Amino acid sequence: YGYKVYTLAGGYKSYRHWIIEAFSLPFSFNILAGFTGSGKTYLLDEMKNKGAAVVDLEKLANHKGSAFGNIGMPGQPTQEMFENLLGHELRKFSDTQEGMPGGIWLEDESQRIGQINIPPALWNNMWRSPVVFMAIPFEERLKHILQEYGNLNREKMADAILRIQKRLGGVETKAALQHLDAGDIESCFCILLKYYDKLYNKALSNRDPSKLKLTYLDCSIVDPEVNAGRIMNKEFSLK
């Protein structure tokens, strides 16, 4: 049929060892952080276009990392397939670390992305890595969230709200669902954004302050091109 067929030395077991080994390699990471609605994924795409080394965990996992992260997305890969894809992405940089003074950029994630888990060795490296936090005003983030999620299936949005109701609280859950049902998406998202801001602050505070290398970058708007330029021009100092 015209295909060139190769035999993998050591078989799939050897291949998996090669993949898993990648998660323990001494990569230099930078973690891009920011409250929900900061446009971190779009910013990483722009940074990649500008030549930065980027690994998009959410793209590999087919999930945007929240209770709403699977809406409008294809099904997630299996854990093993995710690891294979991730290992290949990391291996692209394994021989060029010295040529990347800025390190590899990853989005700040919890260890679990939907139904997928970030491998522990890689997660521990991320946990120790410098963090650049984009500080963007609430109103600007709300505007961005409305553009990104405003036209999604309302039934699926309601299901996602119900999944977080224990942490969101009964009163806020009821109000968010009422706003959603009435078509007042902005008021609904305002409630949800405040919830995720508190959740993010809590996750950030759980890091060991003696080991956390955190830098703030004040950004007035959600603009991937502008904000990527500021990061690429190093308008902050990684410690």
PDB file of C-alpha atoms in Angstrom:
ATOM      1  CA  TYR A   1       0.000   0.000   0.000  1.00  0.00           C
ATOM      2  CA  GLY A   2       2.995   2.313  -0.131  1.00  0.00           C
ATOM      3  CA  TYR A   3       3.509   2.689   3.636  1.00  0.00           C
ATOM      4  CA  LYS A   4       6.937   2.551   5.235  1.00  0.00           C
ATOM      5  CA  VAL A   5       6.589   0.245   8.239  1.00  0.00           C
ATOM      6  CA  TYR A   6       8.947   0.330  11.203  1.00  0.00           C
ATOM      7  CA  THR A   7       9.395  -1.915  14.211  1.00  0.00           C
ATOM      8  CA  LEU A   8       9.724  -0.164  17.567  1.00  0.00           C
ATOM      9  CA  ALA A   9      12.756  -1.550  19.390  1.00  0.00           C
ATOM     10  CA  GLY A  10      11.591  -2.902  22.736  1.00  0.00           C
ATOM     11  CA  GLY A  11       7.943  -2.639  21.763  1.00  0.00           C
ATOM     12  CA  TYR A  12       5.256  -0.543  23.420  1.00  0.00           C
ATOM     13  CA  LYS A  13       6.627  -1.245  26.897  1.00  0.00           C
ATOM     14  CA  SER A  14       9.897   0.442  25.952  1.00  0.00           C
ATOM     15  CA  TYR A  15       7.983   3.318  24.384  1.00  0.00           C
ATOM     16  CA  ARG A  16       5.960   3.880  27.550  1.00  0.00           C
ATOM     17  CA  HIS A  17       9.155   3.907  29.607  1.00  0.00           C
ATOM     18  CA  TRP A  18      10.508   6.600  27.269  1.00  0.00           C
ATOM     19  CA  ILE A  19       7.314   8.627  27.728  1.00  0.00           C
ATOM     20  CA  ILE A  20       7.160   8.323  31.523  1.00  0.00           C
ATOM     21  CA  GLU A  21      10.854   9.155  31.799  1.00  0.00           C
ATOM     22  CA  ALA A  22      10.157  12.515  30.144  1.00  0.00           C
ATOM     23  CA  PHE A  23       8.054  13.640  33.127  1.00  0.00           C
ATOM     24  CA  SER A  24      11.082  13.423  35.426  1.00  0.00           C
ATOM     25  CA  LEU A  25      13.529  15.266  33.188  1.00  0.00           C
ATOM     26  CA  PRO A  26      14.903  18.493  34.741  1.00  0.00           C
ATOM     27  CA  PHE A  27      12.919  20.900  32.599  1.00  0.00           C
ATOM     28  CA  SER A  28      12.911  24.582  33.462  1.00  0.00           C
ATOM     29  CA  PHE A  29       9.273  25.676  33.632  1.00  0.00           C
ATOM     30  CA  ASN A  30       7.552  29.026  33.966  1.00  0.00           C
ATOM     31  CA  ILE A  31       3.918  28.923  35.096  1.00  0.00           C
ATOM     32  CA  LEU A  32       1.443  31.424  33.675  1.00  0.00           C
ATOM     33  CA  ALA A  33      -1.212  32.173  36.289  1.00  0.00           C
ATOM     34  CA  GLY A  34      -4.218  34.457  36.545  1.00  0.00           C
ATOM     35  CA  PHE A  35      -7.835  34.470  37.598  1.00  0.00           C
ATOM     36  CA  THR A  36     -10.476  32.847  35.384  1.00  0.00           C
ATOM     37  CA  GLY A  37     -11.150  34.932  32.300  1.00  0.00           C
ATOM     38  CA  SER A  38      -7.601  36.254  31.964  1.00  0.00           C
ATOM     39  CA  GLY A  39      -7.210  34.621  28.554  1.00  0.00           C
ATOM     40  CA  LYS A  40      -4.231  32.509  29.611  1.00  0.00           C
ATOM     41  CA  THR A  41      -4.716  29.880  26.905  1.00  0.00           C
ATOM     42  CA  TYR A  42      -4.924  32.491  24.149  1.00  0.00           C
ATOM     43  CA  LEU A  43      -1.892  34.242  25.596  1.00  0.00           C
ATOM     44  CA  LEU A  44       0.152  31.030  25.507  1.00  0.00           C
ATOM     45  CA  ASP A  45      -0.868  30.520  21.861  1.00  0.00           C
ATOM     46  CA  GLU A  46       0.357  34.014  21.043  1.00  0.00           C
ATOM     47  CA  MET A  47       3.603  33.450  22.937  1.00  0.00           C
ATOM     48  CA  LYS A  48       4.131  30.245  20.958  1.00  0.00           C
ATOM     49  CA  ASN A  49       3.568  32.164  17.725  1.00  0.00           C
ATOM     50  CA  LYS A  50       6.244  34.600  18.878  1.00  0.00           C
ATOM     51  CA  GLY A  51       8.740  31.800  19.396  1.00  0.00           C
ATOM     52  CA  ALA A  52       8.332  30.897  23.077  1.00  0.00           C
ATOM     53  CA  ALA A  53       8.493  27.266  24.202  1.00  0.00           C
ATOM     54  CA  VAL A  54       4.935  26.368  25.224  1.00  0.00           C
ATOM     55  CA  VAL A  55       3.119  23.177  26.209  1.00  0.00           C
ATOM     56  CA  ASP A  56      -0.672  23.564  26.206  1.00  0.00           C
ATOM     57  CA  LEU A  57      -1.926  21.086  28.813  1.00  0.00           C
ATOM     58  CA  GLU A  58      -5.592  21.949  28.302  1.00  0.00           C
ATOM     59  CA  LYS A  59      -5.358  21.404  24.554  1.00  0.00           C
ATOM     60  CA  LEU A  60      -3.779  17.991  25.089  1.00  0.00           C
ATOM     61  CA  ALA A  61      -6.474  17.122  27.656  1.00  0.00           C
ATOM     62  CA  ASN A  62      -9.371  18.521  25.567  1.00  0.00           C
ATOM     63  CA  HIS A  63     -10.613  20.371  28.630  1.00  0.00           C
ATOM     64  CA  LYS A  64     -10.496  23.971  29.874  1.00  0.00           C
ATOM     65  CA  GLY A  65      -9.914  23.022  33.461  1.00  0.00           C
ATOM     66  CA  SER A  66     -13.104  23.969  35.334  1.00  0.00           C
ATOM     67  CA  ALA A  67     -16.550  22.488  35.891  1.00  0.00           C
ATOM     68  CA  PHE A  68     -17.456  24.169  32.591  1.00  0.00           C
ATOM     69  CA  GLY A  69     -14.275  23.078  30.827  1.00  0.00           C
ATOM     70  CA  ASN A  70     -15.756  20.213  28.795  1.00  0.00           C
ATOM     71  CA  ILE A  71     -18.609  22.236  27.274  1.00  0.00           C
ATOM     72  CA  GLY A  72     -18.112  22.631  23.546  1.00  0.00           C
ATOM     73  CA  MET A  73     -14.991  20.450  23.635  1.00  0.00           C
ATOM     74  CA  PRO A  74     -14.374  17.019  22.080  1.00  0.00           C
ATOM     75  CA  GLY A  75     -14.158  14.019  24.371  1.00  0.00           C
ATOM     76  CA  GLN A  76     -11.094  13.707  26.537  1.00  0.00           C
ATOM     77  CA  PRO A  77      -8.386  11.183  25.673  1.00  0.00           C
ATOM     78  CA  THR A  78      -7.618   8.325  28.027  1.00  0.00           C
ATOM     79  CA  GLN A  79      -5.064   9.002  30.757  1.00  0.00           C
ATOM     80  CA  GLU A  80      -2.504   6.912  28.879  1.00  0.00           C
ATOM     81  CA  MET A  81      -3.087   8.719  25.583  1.00  0.00           C
ATOM     82  CA  PHE A  82      -2.796  12.091  27.318  1.00  0.00           C
ATOM     83  CA  GLU A  83       0.528  11.031  28.818  1.00  0.00           C
ATOM     84  CA  ASN A  84       1.776   9.872  25.409  1.00  0.00           C
ATOM     85  CA  LEU A  85       0.858  13.182  23.794  1.00  0.00           C
ATOM     86  CA  LEU A  86       2.347  15.149  26.683  1.00  0.00           C
ATOM     87  CA  GLY A  87       5.545  13.109  26.677  1.00  0.00           C
ATOM     88  CA  HIS A  88       6.043  13.807  22.987  1.00  0.00           C
ATOM     89  CA  GLU A  89       5.527  17.549  23.507  1.00  0.00           C
ATOM     90  CA  LEU A  90       8.094  17.610  26.298  1.00  0.00           C
ATOM     91  CA  ARG A  91      10.587  15.510  24.335  1.00  0.00           C
ATOM     92  CA  LYS A  92      10.617  18.199  21.643  1.00  0.00           C
ATOM     93  CA  PHE A  93      12.453  20.391  24.138  1.00  0.00           C
ATOM     94  CA  SER A  94      14.594  17.791  25.910  1.00  0.00           C
ATOM     95  CA  ASP A  95      17.651  18.414  23.719  1.00  0.00           C
ATOM     96  CA  THR A  96      17.271  22.194  23.442  1.00  0.00           C
ATOM     97  CA  GLN A  97      16.964  23.339  27.063  1.00  0.00           C
ATOM     98  CA  GLU A  98      20.169  25.388  26.920  1.00  0.00           C
ATOM     99  CA  GLY A  99      18.832  27.225  23.886  1.00  0.00           C
ATOM    100  CA  MET A 100      15.666  28.309  25.706  1.00  0.00           C
ATOM    101  CA  PRO A 101      16.667  30.865  28.340  1.00  0.00           C
ATOM    102  CA  GLY A 102      13.018  31.576  29.075  1.00  0.00           C
ATOM    103  CA  GLY A 103      12.218  27.955  29.856  1.00  0.00           C
ATOM    104  CA  ILE A 104       8.996  26.160  28.912  1.00  0.00           C
ATOM    105  CA  TRP A 105       5.732  27.960  29.613  1.00  0.00           C
ATOM    106  CA  LEU A 106       2.767  26.078  31.083  1.00  0.00           C
ATOM    107  CA  GLU A 107      -0.611  27.310  32.272  1.00  0.00           C
ATOM    108  CA  ASP A 108      -1.263  27.124  35.998  1.00  0.00           C
ATOM    109  CA  GLU A 109      -3.478  24.083  36.512  1.00  0.00           C
ATOM    110  CA  SER A 110      -4.761  21.933  39.317  1.00  0.00           C
ATOM    111  CA  GLN A 111      -3.311  18.436  39.111  1.00  0.00           C
ATOM    112  CA  ARG A 112      -6.592  17.195  37.643  1.00  0.00           C
ATOM    113  CA  ILE A 113      -7.892  18.548  34.313  1.00  0.00           C
ATOM    114  CA  GLY A 114     -11.374  17.142  33.897  1.00  0.00           C
ATOM    115  CA  GLN A 115     -10.862  13.373  34.083  1.00  0.00           C
ATOM    116  CA  ILE A 116      -7.130  13.607  33.342  1.00  0.00           C
ATOM    117  CA  ASN A 117      -4.309  13.781  35.900  1.00  0.00           C
ATOM    118  CA  ILE A 118      -1.000  15.548  35.365  1.00  0.00           C
ATOM    119  CA  PRO A 119       1.744  12.966  36.121  1.00  0.00           C
ATOM    120  CA  PRO A 120       3.061  13.451  39.698  1.00  0.00           C
ATOM    121  CA  ALA A 121       6.719  13.965  38.723  1.00  0.00           C
ATOM    122  CA  LEU A 122       5.779  16.708  36.263  1.00  0.00           C
ATOM    123  CA  TRP A 123       3.305  18.235  38.716  1.00  0.00           C
ATOM    124  CA  ASN A 124       5.982  18.453  41.424  1.00  0.00           C
ATOM    125  CA  ASN A 125       8.266  20.287  39.001  1.00  0.00           C
ATOM    126  CA  MET A 126       5.452  22.714  38.119  1.00  0.00           C
ATOM    127  CA  TRP A 127       4.745  23.272  41.832  1.00  0.00           C
ATOM    128  CA  ARG A 128       8.350  24.411  42.358  1.00  0.00           C
ATOM    129  CA  SER A 129       8.531  26.589  39.248  1.00  0.00           C
ATOM    130  CA  PRO A 130       8.368  30.410  39.010  1.00  0.00           C
ATOM    131  CA  VAL A 131       4.844  31.803  38.635  1.00  0.00           C
ATOM    132  CA  VAL A 132       3.891  34.887  36.609  1.00  0.00           C
ATOM    133  CA  PHE A 133       0.447  36.077  37.720  1.00  0.00           C
ATOM    134  CA  MET A 134      -1.478  38.269  35.264  1.00  0.00           C
ATOM    135  CA  ALA A 135      -3.503  40.748  37.280  1.00  0.00           C
ATOM    136  CA  ILE A 136      -6.447  41.805  35.093  1.00  0.00           C
ATOM    137  CA  PRO A 137      -9.476  43.799  36.349  1.00  0.00           C
ATOM    138  CA  PHE A 138     -12.635  41.825  37.135  1.00  0.00           C
ATOM    139  CA  GLU A 139     -14.744  43.744  34.585  1.00  0.00           C
ATOM    140  CA  GLU A 140     -12.337  42.949  31.762  1.00  0.00           C
ATOM    141  CA  ARG A 141     -12.266  39.270  32.656  1.00  0.00           C
ATOM    142  CA  LEU A 142     -16.051  39.137  32.854  1.00  0.00           C
ATOM    143  CA  LYS A 143     -16.237  40.655  29.379  1.00  0.00           C
ATOM    144  CA  HIS A 144     -13.873  38.001  28.056  1.00  0.00           C
ATOM    145  CA  ILE A 145     -15.790  35.157  29.733  1.00  0.00           C
ATOM    146  CA  LEU A 146     -19.027  36.400  28.168  1.00  0.00           C
ATOM    147  CA  GLN A 147     -17.416  36.270  24.735  1.00  0.00           C
ATOM    148  CA  GLU A 148     -16.010  32.798  25.317  1.00  0.00           C
ATOM    149  CA  TYR A 149     -18.900  31.060  27.095  1.00  0.00           C
ATOM    150  CA  GLY A 150     -21.917  33.283  26.445  1.00  0.00           C
ATOM    151  CA  ASN A 151     -23.251  31.256  23.515  1.00  0.00           C
ATOM    152  CA  LEU A 152     -22.700  27.796  24.949  1.00  0.00           C
ATOM    153  CA  ASN A 153     -25.525  25.319  25.578  1.00  0.00           C
ATOM    154  CA  ARG A 154     -27.513  26.623  28.558  1.00  0.00           C
ATOM    155  CA  GLU A 155     -28.618  23.179  29.670  1.00  0.00           C
ATOM    156  CA  LYS A 156     -25.007  22.054  29.919  1.00  0.00           C
ATOM    157  CA  MET A 157     -24.133  25.293  31.688  1.00  0.00           C
ATOM    158  CA  ALA A 158     -26.905  24.622  34.235  1.00  0.00           C
ATOM    159  CA  ASP A 159     -25.614  21.074  34.785  1.00  0.00           C
ATOM    160  CA  ALA A 160     -22.123  22.451  35.422  1.00  0.00           C
ATOM    161  CA  ILE A 161     -23.475  24.960  37.952  1.00  0.00           C
ATOM    162  CA  LEU A 162     -25.285  22.157  39.786  1.00  0.00           C
ATOM    163  CA  ARG A 163     -22.054  20.148  39.945  1.00  0.00           C
ATOM    164  CA  ILE A 164     -20.404  22.901  42.007  1.00  0.00           C
ATOM    165  CA  GLN A 165     -23.442  23.846  44.088  1.00  0.00           C
ATOM    166  CA  LYS A 166     -22.044  22.444  47.359  1.00  0.00           C
ATOM    167  CA  ARG A 167     -19.034  24.762  47.144  1.00  0.00           C
ATOM    168  CA  LEU A 168     -20.871  27.616  45.454  1.00  0.00           C
ATOM    169  CA  GLY A 169     -23.615  27.634  48.092  1.00  0.00           C
ATOM    170  CA  GLY A 170     -27.372  27.265  47.835  1.00  0.00           C
ATOM    171  CA  VAL A 171     -28.220  30.963  47.540  1.00  0.00           C
ATOM    172  CA  GLU A 172     -25.608  31.687  44.873  1.00  0.00           C
ATOM    173  CA  THR A 173     -26.479  28.509  42.954  1.00  0.00           C
ATOM    174  CA  LYS A 174     -30.154  29.449  42.864  1.00  0.00           C
ATOM    175  CA  ALA A 175     -29.369  33.007  41.775  1.00  0.00           C
ATOM    176  CA  ALA A 176     -26.961  31.860  39.041  1.00  0.00           C
ATOM    177  CA  LEU A 177     -29.515  29.397  37.654  1.00  0.00           C
ATOM    178  CA  GLN A 178     -32.270  32.017  37.720  1.00  0.00           C
ATOM    179  CA  HIS A 179     -30.103  34.508  35.825  1.00  0.00           C
ATOM    180  CA  LEU A 180     -29.170  31.804  33.315  1.00  0.00           C
ATOM    181  CA  ASP A 181     -32.808  30.808  32.796  1.00  0.00           C
ATOM    182  CA  ALA A 182     -33.786  34.460  32.310  1.00  0.00           C
ATOM    183  CA  GLY A 183     -31.060  34.980  29.744  1.00  0.00           C
ATOM    184  CA  ASP A 184     -29.098  37.346  31.973  1.00  0.00           C
ATOM    185  CA  ILE A 185     -25.788  35.640  31.239  1.00  0.00           C
ATOM    186  CA  GLU A 186     -23.690  38.518  32.550  1.00  0.00           C
ATOM    187  CA  SER A 187     -25.218  38.362  36.049  1.00  0.00           C
ATOM    188  CA  CYS A 188     -24.881  34.581  36.053  1.00  0.00           C
ATOM    189  CA  PHE A 189     -21.222  34.729  35.069  1.00  0.00           C
ATOM    190  CA  CYS A 190     -20.553  37.497  37.573  1.00  0.00           C
ATOM    191  CA  ILE A 191     -21.539  35.110  40.391  1.00  0.00           C
ATOM    192  CA  LEU A 192     -19.444  32.284  38.946  1.00  0.00           C
ATOM    193  CA  LEU A 193     -16.393  34.450  38.350  1.00  0.00           C
ATOM    194  CA  LYS A 194     -16.379  35.655  41.955  1.00  0.00           C
ATOM    195  CA  TYR A 195     -16.575  32.017  43.083  1.00  0.00           C
ATOM    196  CA  TYR A 196     -13.624  30.983  40.920  1.00  0.00           C
ATOM    197  CA  ASP A 197     -11.603  33.995  42.069  1.00  0.00           C
ATOM    198  CA  LYS A 198     -11.969  32.822  45.681  1.00  0.00           C
ATOM    199  CA  LEU A 199     -11.075  29.267  44.660  1.00  0.00           C
ATOM    200  CA  TYR A 200      -7.972  30.448  42.815  1.00  0.00           C
ATOM    201  CA  ASN A 201      -6.841  32.615  45.736  1.00  0.00           C
ATOM    202  CA  LYS A 202      -7.193  29.638  48.053  1.00  0.00           C
ATOM    203  CA  ALA A 203      -5.145  27.407  45.739  1.00  0.00           C
ATOM    204  CA  LEU A 204      -2.433  30.048  45.483  1.00  0.00           C
ATOM    205  CA  SER A 205      -2.303  30.485  49.262  1.00  0.00           C
ATOM    206  CA  ASN A 206      -1.856  26.723  49.695  1.00  0.00           C
ATOM    207  CA  ARG A 207       1.559  26.922  48.084  1.00  0.00           C
ATOM    208  CA  ASP A 208       4.548  27.047  50.389  1.00  0.00           C
ATOM    209  CA  PRO A 209       5.311  30.815  50.648  1.00  0.00           C
ATOM    210  CA  SER A 210       8.972  30.085  51.375  1.00  0.00           C
ATOM    211  CA  LYS A 211       9.289  28.293  48.028  1.00  0.00           C
ATOM    212  CA  LEU A 212       6.812  30.243  45.900  1.00  0.00           C
ATOM    213  CA  LYS A 213       8.518  32.387  43.256  1.00  0.00           C
ATOM    214  CA  LEU A 214       5.624  34.689  42.378  1.00  0.00           C
ATOM    215  CA  THR A 215       5.717  37.743  40.139  1.00  0.00           C
ATOM    216  CA  TYR A 216       2.738  39.969  39.327  1.00  0.00           C
ATOM    217  CA  LEU A 217       2.209  41.540  35.925  1.00  0.00           C
ATOM    218  CA  ASP A 218      -0.484  44.232  35.890  1.00  0.00           C
ATOM    219  CA  CYS A 219      -2.508  44.023  32.664  1.00  0.00           C
ATOM    220  CA  SER A 220      -5.333  46.454  31.946  1.00  0.00           C
ATOM    221  CA  ILE A 221      -7.148  44.306  29.356  1.00  0.00           C
ATOM    222  CA  VAL A 222      -7.456  40.751  28.064  1.00  0.00           C
ATOM    223  CA  ASP A 223      -5.373  41.131  24.916  1.00  0.00           C
ATOM    224  CA  PRO A 224      -3.162  38.134  24.024  1.00  0.00           C
ATOM    225  CA  GLU A 225      -0.957  40.075  21.616  1.00  0.00           C
ATOM    226  CA  VAL A 226      -0.300  42.970  23.985  1.00  0.00           C
ATOM    227  CA  ASN A 227       0.175  40.819  27.071  1.00  0.00           C
ATOM    228  CA  ALA A 228       2.356  38.287  25.225  1.00  0.00           C
ATOM    229  CA  GLY A 229       4.572  41.140  24.098  1.00  0.00           C
ATOM    230  CA  ARG A 230       4.973  42.328  27.677  1.00  0.00           C
ATOM    231  CA  ILE A 231       5.917  38.860  28.891  1.00  0.00           C
ATOM    232  CA  MET A 232       8.277  38.230  25.975  1.00  0.00           C
ATOM    233  CA  ASN A 233       9.907  41.597  26.674  1.00  0.00           C
ATOM    234  CA  LYS A 234      10.359  40.473  30.282  1.00  0.00           C
ATOM    235  CA  GLU A 235       8.488  43.314  31.959  1.00  0.00           C
ATOM    236  CA  PHE A 236       8.813  41.292  35.146  1.00  0.00           C
ATOM    237  CA  SER A 237      11.639  39.523  36.911  1.00  0.00           C
ATOM    238  CA  LEU A 238      11.684  35.751  37.333  1.00  0.00           C
ATOM    239  CA  LYS A 239      13.513  34.917  40.554  1.00  0.00           C
TER     240      LYS A 239
END
